[in-house]
Coordinates of C-alpha atoms in Angstrom, one line a residue:
M6 CA -3.2 -42.3 12.9
V7 CA -6.5 -40.8 11.6
G8 CA -7.6 -37.8 13.6
S9 CA -11.0 -37.3 15.0
I10 CA -13.5 -34.7 13.9
S11 CA -16.4 -32.8 15.5
I12 CA -19.1 -31.7 13.0
I13 CA -21.4 -28.9 14.2
A14 CA -24.6 -29.1 12.3
G15 CA -27.8 -28.4 14.1
R16 CA -31.1 -27.5 12.5
P17 CA -30.8 -24.8 9.8
A18 CA -32.1 -21.4 10.8
M19 CA -35.0 -20.2 8.7
S20 CA -33.6 -17.5 6.4
A21 CA -33.9 -16.5 2.8
P22 CA -31.3 -17.8 0.4
P23 CA -28.5 -15.5 -0.5
S24 CA -29.3 -15.9 -4.2
S25 CA -32.0 -13.3 -3.8
P26 CA -29.1 -10.8 -3.4
G27 CA -27.0 -10.0 -6.5
S28 CA -27.1 -7.7 -9.4
S29 CA -26.5 -7.9 -13.1
L30 CA -22.9 -7.3 -13.9
K31 CA -23.7 -5.2 -17.0
A32 CA -26.3 -3.2 -18.8
V33 CA -27.9 -4.6 -21.9
P34 CA -26.5 -2.7 -24.9
S35 CA -28.6 -0.9 -27.4
A36 CA -28.3 -1.6 -31.0
G37 CA -26.2 0.8 -33.0
P38 CA -24.1 0.9 -36.2
G39 CA -20.9 -1.0 -36.4
P40 CA -17.7 0.8 -37.1
A41 CA -16.7 1.2 -40.7
S42 CA -13.0 1.7 -39.9
G43 CA -10.8 3.2 -37.2
H44 CA -11.7 3.1 -33.5
P45 CA -15.2 1.7 -32.9
H46 CA -17.9 3.1 -30.6
T47 CA -17.4 1.9 -27.0
S48 CA -19.8 -0.8 -25.9
R49 CA -21.7 0.0 -22.7
A50 CA -22.1 -3.7 -22.0
F51 CA -18.4 -4.4 -22.3
K52 CA -17.5 -1.3 -20.2
A53 CA -19.9 -2.3 -17.4
T54 CA -18.6 -5.8 -17.1
F55 CA -15.0 -4.6 -17.5
Q56 CA -15.4 -1.9 -14.8
T57 CA -17.0 -4.4 -12.4
F58 CA -14.0 -6.7 -12.5
E59 CA -11.5 -3.8 -12.5
D60 CA -13.2 -2.7 -9.2
L61 CA -13.2 -6.1 -7.7
A62 CA -9.6 -6.8 -8.7
D63 CA -8.2 -3.5 -7.6
G64 CA -5.3 -3.0 -5.2
A65 CA -7.5 -3.4 -2.2
A66 CA -7.9 -7.1 -2.9
G67 CA -5.2 -9.1 -1.0
P68 CA -3.8 -8.5 2.4
G69 CA -6.2 -5.8 3.6
R70 CA -9.4 -7.7 2.8
L71 CA -7.9 -11.0 3.9
G72 CA -7.1 -9.5 7.2
A73 CA -10.6 -8.1 7.5
L74 CA -12.1 -11.5 6.7
R75 CA -9.9 -13.2 9.3
A76 CA -11.0 -10.7 12.0
E77 CA -14.7 -11.3 11.1
L78 CA -14.2 -15.0 11.3
A79 CA -12.5 -14.7 14.7
R80 CA -15.5 -12.7 15.9
H81 CA -17.7 -15.7 15.0
G82 CA -15.3 -18.2 16.7
F83 CA -13.8 -19.6 13.5
D84 CA -10.1 -20.2 12.6
G85 CA -10.6 -20.6 8.9
Y86 CA -13.1 -20.5 6.1
V87 CA -13.7 -21.9 2.6
V88 CA -14.6 -19.4 -0.1
P89 CA -15.9 -21.0 -3.3
R90 CA -16.5 -19.0 -6.4
A91 CA -20.2 -19.7 -6.2
D92 CA -23.7 -18.5 -5.3
A93 CA -26.6 -20.5 -3.8
H94 CA -27.3 -22.0 -7.2
Q95 CA -23.7 -22.8 -8.2
N96 CA -24.2 -20.6 -11.3
E97 CA -21.2 -20.2 -13.6
Y98 CA -22.0 -16.5 -13.9
V99 CA -23.2 -15.0 -10.6
P100 CA -24.7 -11.7 -9.5
A101 CA -22.1 -9.0 -8.7
R102 CA -22.7 -9.3 -5.0
E103 CA -21.7 -12.9 -5.2
E104 CA -18.3 -12.3 -6.6
R105 CA -16.8 -12.9 -3.2
L106 CA -13.7 -14.7 -4.5
A107 CA -12.8 -11.8 -6.8
F108 CA -13.4 -9.3 -4.0
L109 CA -11.1 -11.1 -1.6
T110 CA -8.3 -12.3 -3.9
G111 CA -8.4 -10.2 -7.1
F112 CA -8.8 -13.4 -9.2
T113 CA -11.6 -12.9 -11.7
G114 CA -11.8 -16.4 -13.3
S115 CA -15.1 -18.3 -13.5
A116 CA -14.0 -21.1 -11.2
G117 CA -11.9 -21.4 -8.1
T118 CA -11.8 -21.9 -4.4
C119 CA -9.9 -20.1 -1.6
V120 CA -9.1 -21.7 1.8
V121 CA -8.3 -19.1 4.4
L122 CA -6.5 -20.2 7.6
P123 CA -5.0 -18.0 10.4
T124 CA -1.5 -17.6 8.9
E125 CA -1.9 -18.8 5.3
A126 CA -4.4 -18.8 2.4
A127 CA -4.4 -20.9 -0.8
L128 CA -6.3 -20.2 -4.1
F129 CA -7.1 -23.4 -6.1
V130 CA -7.6 -23.0 -9.9
D131 CA -7.9 -25.4 -12.8
G132 CA -5.8 -25.6 -15.9
R133 CA -7.5 -22.7 -17.6
Y134 CA -6.2 -20.3 -15.0
T135 CA -2.7 -21.4 -14.0
L136 CA -1.3 -18.4 -15.8
Q137 CA -4.0 -15.9 -15.0
A138 CA -4.3 -16.4 -11.3
P139 CA -0.7 -15.7 -10.3
A140 CA -0.8 -12.6 -12.4
Q141 CA -3.9 -11.3 -10.5
V142 CA -3.4 -12.2 -6.9
D143 CA -0.9 -10.9 -4.3
A144 CA 1.6 -13.7 -3.8
D145 CA 2.4 -12.5 -0.3
A146 CA -1.2 -13.1 0.7
F147 CA -2.2 -16.1 -1.3
S148 CA -0.5 -19.2 -2.7
V149 CA -1.9 -20.2 -6.1
V150 CA -2.3 -24.0 -6.3
P151 CA -3.2 -25.8 -9.6
L152 CA -5.8 -28.4 -9.0
S153 CA -3.7 -30.8 -11.1
Q154 CA -1.1 -30.7 -8.2
M155 CA -3.4 -30.7 -5.2
R156 CA -7.1 -30.5 -4.3
P157 CA -8.4 -28.2 -1.6
E158 CA -9.3 -31.1 0.6
A159 CA -5.8 -32.5 0.5
W160 CA -4.4 -29.1 1.3
I161 CA -6.8 -28.7 4.3
E162 CA -5.7 -32.1 5.5
A163 CA -2.1 -31.1 5.4
H164 CA -2.4 -27.5 6.7
L165 CA -5.4 -27.2 9.1
P166 CA -4.1 -27.1 12.7
R167 CA -5.4 -29.9 14.9
G168 CA -8.5 -28.6 16.8
A169 CA -9.0 -25.6 14.5
R170 CA -12.5 -24.7 13.6
L171 CA -13.1 -24.4 9.8
G172 CA -16.2 -22.8 8.5
Y173 CA -18.1 -23.2 5.3
D174 CA -21.1 -21.5 3.8
P175 CA -24.1 -23.9 3.8
W176 CA -25.9 -21.9 1.1
R177 CA -22.9 -21.9 -1.3
T178 CA -21.7 -25.4 -0.6
T179 CA -23.2 -28.5 -2.2
I180 CA -23.7 -31.9 -0.5
D181 CA -20.7 -33.4 -2.2
G182 CA -18.6 -30.4 -1.4
R183 CA -19.5 -30.6 2.3
D184 CA -18.8 -34.4 2.3
K185 CA -15.3 -33.8 0.9
L186 CA -14.7 -31.2 3.6
V187 CA -15.9 -33.6 6.3
K188 CA -13.2 -36.2 5.3
A189 CA -10.4 -33.6 5.0
V190 CA -11.1 -32.0 8.3
A191 CA -11.5 -35.4 10.0
A192 CA -8.0 -36.4 8.8
A193 CA -6.6 -33.1 10.1
G194 CA -8.3 -33.5 13.5
G195 CA -10.2 -30.3 13.1
I196 CA -13.8 -29.1 13.6
L197 CA -16.0 -28.4 10.6
A198 CA -19.0 -26.1 11.1
P199 CA -21.4 -24.1 8.9
L200 CA -21.4 -20.4 9.2
E201 CA -24.9 -19.1 8.4
A202 CA -23.9 -15.4 8.5
D203 CA -22.1 -14.2 5.5
P204 CA -18.7 -12.8 6.8
F205 CA -18.4 -10.7 3.6
D206 CA -21.3 -8.4 4.5
P207 CA -19.4 -6.4 7.2
I208 CA -16.2 -6.1 5.2
W209 CA -17.7 -5.2 1.9
P210 CA -19.5 -1.8 2.5
D211 CA -20.3 -1.1 -1.1
R212 CA -21.5 -4.6 -1.9
P213 CA -23.9 -4.4 -4.9
P214 CA -27.6 -4.7 -4.3
P215 CA -29.8 -7.7 -5.2
P216 CA -30.9 -8.1 -8.8
R217 CA -34.4 -7.1 -9.7
A218 CA -34.6 -7.7 -13.4
P219 CA -38.1 -8.4 -14.8
V220 CA -39.0 -11.9 -15.9
R221 CA -40.1 -12.3 -19.5
L222 CA -41.8 -15.3 -21.2
L223 CA -40.8 -17.0 -24.4
D224 CA -43.2 -17.3 -27.3
L225 CA -44.1 -20.9 -28.1
S226 CA -42.6 -20.4 -31.6
V227 CA -39.2 -20.0 -29.8
A228 CA -39.7 -22.5 -26.9
G229 CA -41.2 -25.2 -29.1
E230 CA -43.0 -26.8 -26.2
D231 CA -45.4 -25.3 -23.6
A232 CA -44.8 -25.5 -19.8
A233 CA -47.6 -28.0 -19.3
A234 CA -46.1 -30.5 -21.7
K235 CA -42.6 -30.1 -20.1
L236 CA -44.0 -30.5 -16.6
R237 CA -45.7 -33.8 -17.7
R238 CA -42.3 -35.1 -19.0
V239 CA -40.5 -34.1 -15.7
Q240 CA -43.2 -35.8 -13.6
E241 CA -43.1 -39.0 -15.8
K242 CA -39.3 -39.1 -15.0
L243 CA -40.0 -38.6 -11.3
A244 CA -42.5 -41.5 -11.4
A245 CA -40.1 -43.7 -13.3
D246 CA -37.4 -43.1 -10.6
R247 CA -39.9 -43.7 -7.8
L248 CA -39.5 -40.2 -6.4
D249 CA -42.1 -38.1 -4.7
G250 CA -40.7 -34.8 -6.0
A251 CA -37.7 -32.8 -6.9
L252 CA -36.1 -29.6 -5.6
V253 CA -35.0 -27.7 -8.7
S254 CA -32.1 -25.6 -7.4
D255 CA -30.6 -24.8 -10.9
P256 CA -32.3 -21.7 -12.3
H257 CA -31.6 -22.9 -15.8
G258 CA -34.0 -25.8 -15.1
A259 CA -36.8 -23.5 -13.8
A260 CA -36.2 -21.2 -16.8
W261 CA -36.6 -24.1 -19.3
L262 CA -39.5 -25.7 -17.5
F263 CA -41.6 -22.5 -17.4
N264 CA -40.3 -20.9 -20.7
M265 CA -39.1 -17.8 -18.8
R266 CA -36.1 -15.7 -19.1
G267 CA -34.6 -12.8 -17.1
A268 CA -31.4 -10.8 -16.5
D269 CA -30.3 -11.5 -12.9
V270 CA -26.8 -12.6 -13.9
A271 CA -24.5 -11.5 -16.6
H272 CA -24.2 -13.4 -19.9
T273 CA -27.1 -15.8 -19.3
P274 CA -30.7 -14.7 -19.5
L275 CA -31.7 -16.2 -16.1
P276 CA -34.2 -15.2 -13.5
L277 CA -32.9 -16.5 -10.2
A278 CA -35.6 -19.0 -9.0
W279 CA -36.2 -22.2 -7.0
C280 CA -38.9 -24.7 -7.8
I281 CA -40.4 -27.8 -6.1
V282 CA -41.9 -30.3 -8.6
P283 CA -44.1 -33.0 -7.1
R284 CA -44.6 -36.3 -8.8
E285 CA -48.3 -35.4 -9.2
G286 CA -50.0 -32.0 -9.0
E287 CA -49.0 -28.4 -9.2
P288 CA -45.4 -27.3 -8.7
E289 CA -44.2 -24.5 -6.4
L290 CA -42.2 -21.7 -8.0
F291 CA -40.2 -19.2 -5.9
L292 CA -39.4 -15.8 -7.4
E293 CA -39.0 -12.3 -6.1
P294 CA -42.5 -10.8 -6.6
M295 CA -41.3 -7.4 -8.0
K296 CA -39.8 -9.2 -11.0
L297 CA -43.2 -10.2 -12.3
S298 CA -45.6 -8.0 -14.3
H299 CA -49.3 -8.7 -14.0
E300 CA -49.3 -10.5 -17.3
V301 CA -46.3 -12.7 -16.5
R302 CA -47.7 -13.5 -13.0
A303 CA -51.0 -14.5 -14.5
D304 CA -49.3 -16.8 -17.1
L305 CA -47.0 -18.5 -14.6
A306 CA -49.9 -19.0 -12.2
R307 CA -51.6 -21.2 -14.8
H308 CA -48.7 -23.8 -14.2
A309 CA -47.5 -23.3 -10.6
R310 CA -48.2 -21.8 -7.2
L311 CA -46.1 -18.7 -6.9
H312 CA -44.2 -17.7 -3.8
G313 CA -41.6 -15.2 -2.8
V314 CA -38.1 -16.6 -2.3
G315 CA -38.4 -15.9 1.5
D316 CA -41.1 -18.6 1.6
L317 CA -38.8 -21.4 0.4
D318 CA -37.9 -22.8 3.8
T319 CA -41.5 -23.1 5.0
V320 CA -42.9 -24.5 1.8
L321 CA -40.1 -27.0 1.3
A322 CA -40.2 -28.2 4.9
A323 CA -44.0 -28.8 4.6
F324 CA -43.6 -30.6 1.3
A325 CA -40.6 -32.8 2.4
K326 CA -42.3 -34.4 5.4
G327 CA -42.5 -38.2 4.7
R328 CA -41.4 -37.8 1.1
R329 CA -38.4 -38.9 -1.0
V330 CA -37.1 -35.7 -2.7
R331 CA -34.5 -35.6 -5.5
V332 CA -31.8 -33.1 -4.7
D333 CA -29.4 -32.1 -7.5
Q334 CA -25.9 -33.0 -6.2
A335 CA -24.3 -30.5 -8.5
T336 CA -26.2 -27.4 -7.5
A337 CA -28.3 -27.8 -4.4
P338 CA -27.0 -26.2 -1.2
V339 CA -26.3 -28.5 1.7
R340 CA -28.5 -26.2 3.8
L341 CA -31.6 -27.2 1.9
A342 CA -30.7 -30.9 2.0
G343 CA -30.4 -30.5 5.8
L344 CA -33.8 -28.8 5.9
I345 CA -35.5 -31.7 4.0
E346 CA -34.0 -34.2 6.5
A347 CA -34.9 -32.1 9.5
A348 CA -38.5 -31.9 8.3
G349 CA -38.7 -35.7 8.1
G350 CA -38.1 -36.2 4.4
T351 CA -35.5 -38.3 2.6
V352 CA -32.9 -36.7 0.4
D353 CA -32.3 -38.6 -2.9
K354 CA -29.0 -37.2 -4.1
G355 CA -28.7 -37.4 -7.9
T356 CA -28.9 -35.5 -11.1
D357 CA -31.5 -32.8 -11.8
P358 CA -34.3 -34.6 -13.7
I359 CA -34.6 -31.6 -16.0
A360 CA -31.0 -31.5 -17.1
L361 CA -31.1 -34.3 -19.6
L362 CA -34.5 -33.2 -21.0
K363 CA -33.2 -29.7 -21.6
A364 CA -30.0 -30.9 -23.2
S365 CA -31.8 -32.4 -26.3
K366 CA -33.2 -29.4 -28.2
N367 CA -36.5 -29.6 -30.0
P368 CA -37.0 -28.5 -33.7
A369 CA -38.0 -24.9 -32.7
E370 CA -35.0 -24.5 -30.5
I371 CA -32.7 -25.8 -33.2
A372 CA -34.2 -23.5 -35.8
G373 CA -33.7 -20.6 -33.4
M374 CA -30.0 -21.6 -32.8
R375 CA -29.5 -21.8 -36.6
A376 CA -31.0 -18.3 -37.1
A377 CA -28.8 -16.9 -34.3
H378 CA -25.7 -18.3 -35.9
V379 CA -26.5 -16.8 -39.3
R380 CA -27.0 -13.4 -37.6
D381 CA -23.8 -13.9 -35.6
G382 CA -21.9 -15.0 -38.6
V383 CA -22.8 -11.7 -40.4
A384 CA -21.5 -9.7 -37.4
L385 CA -18.3 -11.8 -37.3
A386 CA -17.7 -11.4 -41.0
R387 CA -18.1 -7.6 -40.7
F388 CA -15.7 -7.6 -37.8
L389 CA -13.1 -9.7 -39.4
A390 CA -13.1 -7.6 -42.6
W391 CA -12.6 -4.5 -40.4
F392 CA -9.9 -6.3 -38.3
D393 CA -8.0 -7.3 -41.4
R394 CA -7.9 -3.7 -42.5
E395 CA -6.9 -2.2 -39.2
A396 CA -4.8 -4.8 -37.3
P397 CA -1.7 -4.9 -39.6
G398 CA -1.1 -1.2 -38.9
G399 CA -0.4 -2.0 -35.3
R400 CA -2.9 0.6 -34.0
L401 CA -5.3 -1.8 -32.4
T402 CA -5.3 -3.1 -28.8
E403 CA -7.1 -6.1 -27.3
I404 CA -9.7 -3.8 -25.8
D405 CA -10.3 -2.1 -29.2
A406 CA -11.0 -5.5 -30.7
V407 CA -13.4 -6.6 -27.9
E408 CA -15.4 -3.3 -28.2
A409 CA -15.5 -3.5 -32.0
L410 CA -16.8 -7.0 -32.0
E411 CA -19.6 -6.3 -29.6
T412 CA -20.5 -3.1 -31.6
F413 CA -20.9 -5.2 -34.8
R414 CA -23.1 -7.7 -32.9
R415 CA -25.2 -4.8 -31.5
A416 CA -25.7 -3.5 -35.0
S417 CA -28.0 -6.5 -35.7
G418 CA -30.5 -5.0 -33.3
N419 CA -31.1 -8.3 -31.7
L420 CA -28.2 -8.7 -29.2
T421 CA -29.4 -9.1 -25.6
D422 CA -26.0 -9.8 -24.1
I423 CA -22.6 -11.4 -24.8
S424 CA -22.7 -15.0 -23.7
F425 CA -19.4 -14.8 -21.7
P426 CA -16.6 -12.3 -21.3
T427 CA -14.8 -12.1 -24.6
I428 CA -11.3 -13.8 -24.6
A429 CA -9.1 -11.6 -26.8
G430 CA -5.5 -12.6 -26.4
A431 CA -2.7 -11.1 -28.6
G432 CA 0.7 -12.9 -28.7
E433 CA 1.6 -14.4 -25.3
N434 CA -1.8 -13.4 -23.8
G435 CA -3.4 -15.9 -26.2
A436 CA -1.6 -18.7 -24.3
I437 CA -3.7 -18.0 -21.2
V438 CA -6.7 -20.2 -21.9
H439 CA -9.4 -18.1 -20.3
Y440 CA -7.6 -14.7 -20.5
R441 CA -9.7 -11.7 -19.7
V442 CA -8.3 -8.4 -20.8
T443 CA -8.1 -5.5 -18.2
R444 CA -6.6 -2.0 -18.4
T445 CA -3.5 -3.4 -16.8
T446 CA -3.0 -6.3 -19.2
N447 CA -4.3 -4.7 -22.3
R448 CA -1.6 -4.7 -25.0
A449 CA -1.2 -3.7 -28.6
I450 CA -1.8 -6.2 -31.4
H451 CA 1.4 -6.4 -33.3
P452 CA 2.1 -7.6 -36.9
G453 CA 3.7 -11.0 -36.9
E454 CA 1.6 -12.2 -33.9
L455 CA -1.4 -14.5 -33.5
F456 CA -4.6 -13.1 -32.1
L457 CA -7.0 -15.6 -30.3
L458 CA -10.6 -14.4 -30.2
D459 CA -13.1 -16.5 -28.3
S460 CA -16.6 -14.8 -28.0
G461 CA -20.3 -15.5 -28.1
A462 CA -23.7 -13.8 -28.0
Q463 CA -27.1 -14.1 -26.6
Y464 CA -30.0 -13.5 -29.0
P465 CA -33.7 -13.9 -28.2
D466 CA -33.7 -17.1 -30.2
G467 CA -30.3 -18.6 -29.5
T468 CA -26.8 -18.7 -28.0
T469 CA -23.5 -18.6 -29.9
D470 CA -19.9 -19.4 -29.0
I471 CA -17.1 -19.2 -31.5
T472 CA -13.3 -19.1 -31.4
R473 CA -11.0 -18.1 -34.3
T474 CA -7.3 -17.7 -34.2
L475 CA -6.2 -14.9 -36.6
A476 CA -2.8 -14.1 -38.2
V477 CA -1.8 -10.5 -38.0
G478 CA 0.6 -10.0 -40.9
A479 CA 2.7 -13.0 -42.0
P480 CA 2.6 -16.0 -39.6
T481 CA 5.7 -18.1 -39.0
E482 CA 6.0 -21.7 -40.3
E483 CA 5.8 -22.9 -36.7
M484 CA 2.5 -21.0 -36.2
R485 CA 1.1 -22.5 -39.4
R486 CA 2.1 -26.1 -38.4
H487 CA 0.6 -25.8 -34.9
Y488 CA -2.6 -24.2 -36.3
T489 CA -3.0 -26.9 -38.9
L490 CA -2.6 -29.7 -36.4
V491 CA -5.3 -28.2 -34.3
L492 CA -7.5 -27.7 -37.4
K493 CA -7.0 -31.4 -38.4
G494 CA -8.4 -32.5 -35.0
H495 CA -11.3 -30.1 -35.2
L496 CA -12.2 -31.4 -38.7
A497 CA -11.9 -35.1 -37.5
L498 CA -14.4 -34.5 -34.8
T499 CA -16.7 -32.6 -37.1
R500 CA -17.0 -35.6 -39.6
A501 CA -17.3 -38.3 -36.9
V502 CA -20.0 -40.8 -37.3
F503 CA -20.7 -43.1 -34.3
P504 CA -23.2 -45.6 -32.9
Q505 CA -25.8 -44.4 -30.5
G506 CA -24.4 -44.9 -27.0
I507 CA -21.0 -43.4 -27.6
N508 CA -20.0 -40.8 -25.0
G509 CA -17.8 -37.7 -25.1
A510 CA -14.8 -39.4 -23.5
Q511 CA -14.7 -41.8 -26.4
L512 CA -14.9 -39.0 -29.0
D513 CA -12.4 -36.7 -27.3
P514 CA -9.2 -38.4 -28.7
L515 CA -10.4 -37.6 -32.3
A516 CA -9.6 -34.0 -31.7
R517 CA -6.3 -34.6 -30.0
Q518 CA -4.8 -37.3 -32.3
Y519 CA -2.7 -35.1 -34.6
L520 CA -1.3 -33.1 -31.7
W521 CA -0.5 -36.3 -29.8
A522 CA 1.4 -37.6 -32.8
H523 CA 3.7 -34.6 -32.4
G524 CA 4.0 -34.9 -28.6
L525 CA 1.6 -32.0 -28.0
D526 CA -1.8 -31.6 -26.2
F527 CA -4.1 -29.1 -24.6
D528 CA -5.2 -28.8 -20.9
H529 CA -8.9 -28.4 -21.3
G530 CA -11.9 -30.4 -22.6
T531 CA -12.6 -30.5 -26.3
G532 CA -16.3 -29.6 -26.0
H533 CA -19.0 -28.5 -23.6
G534 CA -22.8 -28.5 -23.9
V535 CA -24.5 -25.3 -25.0
G536 CA -28.0 -24.1 -24.1
A537 CA -30.6 -22.8 -26.5
G538 CA -31.0 -19.2 -25.4
L539 CA -29.6 -20.2 -22.0
S540 CA -26.1 -21.0 -20.6
V541 CA -23.3 -21.1 -23.1
H542 CA -21.8 -23.8 -20.8
E543 CA -24.6 -26.4 -20.3
G544 CA -24.4 -29.8 -18.8
P545 CA -24.6 -32.7 -18.6
A546 CA -23.1 -33.5 -22.0
R547 CA -19.5 -32.8 -22.9
I548 CA -16.7 -34.0 -25.1
S549 CA -13.7 -34.5 -22.8
Q550 CA -11.9 -37.2 -20.9
L551 CA -14.5 -36.8 -18.2
G552 CA -17.5 -36.9 -20.5
H553 CA -19.2 -40.2 -19.7
L554 CA -22.7 -39.4 -20.8
A555 CA -23.8 -40.8 -24.1
L556 CA -24.5 -38.2 -26.7
A557 CA -28.1 -38.0 -28.0
E558 CA -29.9 -36.4 -30.9
G559 CA -30.6 -32.7 -30.5
M560 CA -27.7 -32.0 -28.1
I561 CA -25.5 -29.0 -29.0
L562 CA -21.8 -29.0 -28.1
S563 CA -18.7 -27.1 -28.8
N564 CA -15.8 -28.5 -30.8
E565 CA -12.7 -26.5 -29.7
P566 CA -9.3 -28.2 -29.7
G567 CA -6.3 -25.9 -29.1
Y568 CA -2.6 -25.5 -28.5
Y569 CA -0.9 -23.1 -26.2
R570 CA 2.8 -22.1 -26.2
T571 CA 3.4 -20.2 -22.9
G572 CA 5.0 -16.8 -23.5
A573 CA 4.4 -16.9 -27.3
Y574 CA 0.8 -17.6 -28.6
G575 CA -2.3 -19.6 -28.2
I576 CA -4.4 -21.4 -30.9
R577 CA -8.0 -22.5 -30.6
I578 CA -10.6 -23.2 -33.2
E579 CA -14.2 -23.6 -32.1
N580 CA -17.5 -24.3 -33.8
L581 CA -20.8 -25.3 -32.2
I582 CA -22.1 -28.7 -33.5
L583 CA -25.5 -30.3 -33.4
V584 CA -25.9 -34.1 -32.8
E585 CA -28.0 -35.5 -35.6
R586 CA -29.1 -38.9 -36.9
R587 CA -27.0 -40.4 -39.6
T588 CA -28.0 -43.1 -42.1
V589 CA -25.2 -45.7 -42.4
E590 CA -25.7 -48.5 -44.8
G591 CA -25.4 -51.9 -43.1
A592 CA -25.3 -50.4 -39.6
E593 CA -26.4 -52.7 -36.8
K594 CA -27.2 -49.8 -34.5
P595 CA -28.7 -46.3 -35.0
C596 CA -25.9 -43.9 -35.8
L597 CA -25.3 -40.2 -35.0
G598 CA -23.0 -37.5 -36.4
F599 CA -22.6 -33.8 -36.2
S600 CA -23.9 -30.8 -38.1
T601 CA -22.0 -27.5 -37.8
L602 CA -24.0 -24.4 -36.6
T603 CA -21.2 -21.9 -36.6
L604 CA -20.7 -19.9 -39.8
V605 CA -17.3 -18.1 -39.8
P606 CA -14.3 -18.8 -42.1
Y607 CA -11.1 -20.4 -40.8
D608 CA -8.0 -18.2 -41.3
R609 CA -6.6 -19.6 -44.6
R610 CA -3.3 -17.8 -44.0
L611 CA -2.6 -20.2 -41.1
I612 CA -3.4 -23.4 -43.0
D613 CA -0.4 -25.5 -44.1
L614 CA -1.8 -27.3 -47.1
G615 CA 1.0 -29.8 -47.0
L616 CA -0.4 -31.2 -43.7
L617 CA -4.0 -31.6 -45.0
D618 CA -5.0 -34.6 -47.0
G619 CA -7.4 -34.4 -50.0
G620 CA -10.5 -35.2 -47.9
E621 CA -9.6 -32.5 -45.3
R622 CA -9.1 -29.9 -48.1
E623 CA -12.5 -30.8 -49.5
Q624 CA -14.1 -30.6 -46.0
V625 CA -12.7 -27.0 -45.5
D626 CA -13.8 -25.9 -49.0
A627 CA -17.3 -27.3 -48.5
Y628 CA -17.6 -25.6 -45.1
H629 CA -16.4 -22.3 -46.6
A630 CA -18.9 -22.6 -49.4
E631 CA -21.7 -23.1 -46.9
V632 CA -20.5 -20.0 -44.9
H633 CA -20.4 -17.8 -48.1
A634 CA -23.9 -18.9 -49.1
A635 CA -25.3 -18.2 -45.7
L636 CA -23.7 -14.8 -45.0
A637 CA -23.0 -13.0 -48.3
D638 CA -26.5 -11.5 -48.8
G639 CA -26.3 -9.9 -45.3
L640 CA -23.1 -8.0 -45.9
D641 CA -22.2 -4.7 -47.5
V642 CA -19.9 -4.7 -50.6
A643 CA -16.6 -4.4 -48.7
A644 CA -17.4 -7.2 -46.2
R645 CA -18.8 -9.3 -49.1
D646 CA -15.5 -8.9 -50.9
W647 CA -13.6 -9.9 -47.8
L648 CA -15.8 -13.0 -47.4
A649 CA -15.2 -14.1 -51.0
R650 CA -11.5 -14.0 -50.4
A651 CA -11.7 -15.7 -47.0
T652 CA -13.9 -18.6 -48.3
A653 CA -12.1 -19.1 -51.7
P654 CA -11.2 -22.8 -52.3
L655 CA -7.9 -23.8 -50.8

């Protein structure tokens, strides 16, 4: 029999969103010379990020903090609580004060949810973290549950005691997230209620302060379109959808719309902001005032009415009355949806009208991305030449490699940040899809192993994301076979030509077909969208079994199939690819294909030539010729010699 549920809602209290708190995880590094050989200079950016997560994941995470949280929940009259890895904007990378999941559990992945009950707690992670999470959390305090086995809602339904009061954070929970909790708690016969107060405040005495990074504006030569033109396109979309306005809860959308950037979170140049865009007239933009210089304030004031974040409730309530307001189901907090309804407005739950416009890059953005990839390719070539000299001696560790790579990138003088925490997995650590090295897990890179290096950079004109798997010494035949099967899928996707209207789910099997033929696969999507000088993981486009959006000209995505042998090694090959028009003789529909942005050689030592056909060999040779032509002039003699060998015809 289905149990009954009581939902305590009530009108939301008027308070500032918790996204105004938070601080940047890391300092922006200064440019400096890259290492010529031996141990590189330590990167301040890497050390800051590294130390933050070491502190969060220290021995205090686990039973002590879990007990303190339960006591604080009991003080508010709650029996349990849902802790998502999220801030009020559902950002992938969040301010340091929003790393509540890492503080509680010790798990430092970029996605996860913990459900805390009186006598048990479960941490839910996706396929990227099924090896990492158990290694980081205290098994006596938390059960790690792969999402492929059970969703949090199913666990709540099975474990929540009848009549128990489960709390959720209305700022850090989306409408869809709340609706799923409603059903689960109903089935368990419990009580679901929002907890407005943040229970982590009393138990986290040294919680980092809010971010206060200054906002900067993009030059039109980089943005390619001014804010007024972008606003007109957004308002045309609102009119076509018969909406009175939209609440822009995703800061990436506000950053794109107003051509502004900041540094409120790590790895993505975001100013945390909210925006209300009406179908007609001037938008309302909410930013902390101390982030704006006089010049930036004056420029933004030409396009929007400016407010402090603390004014969001009042202005949104006044705007919503009698209006139909689009609310992004992926990022908007349920609290603001409730405020719109309480003010007499209608919530239109759907996709952010900016997301699809932002996904297709204009010519200036594409030019910036290409320039960033040439710059990044030079840094990677210098690093790889250094790595090939040093790694076979067995003197390097994973942390050495991470620090060296960032040092080479800083040497360009243009690096503003790394675009995500570098994944540097030697041997068995490479089999952990989103492995993040710590002082505890850091290991030496031994000859005879594979080294998986997934990294990226933020430059003023673009964003990069590249993975290469490297042989250290002589690889085994098994390593070469698995690498080449992954490479074949990577190449197949690169050369795909397809009619307009084809989506990512339809293209995904191209990258898996050769692995499938040998009974192998990988447990992650083949590709994600990438922003232009914004998030390295950008929606809504993706190449995966869940990618149901048709790809469009100007979109930039990753192409990153892989193979992971637990306890032995990981293999992944990743380039960024641009969707372009293709001319196909006799075609009855417009056709699209991909152009590769990334400019870094594949490891020729890992390619089994017997597994490649003639067309695939020509494809690799053509790509390597392009890489050599683009990078050689930017390298010193030693690195240029390495590049010539690395890009020689197969």
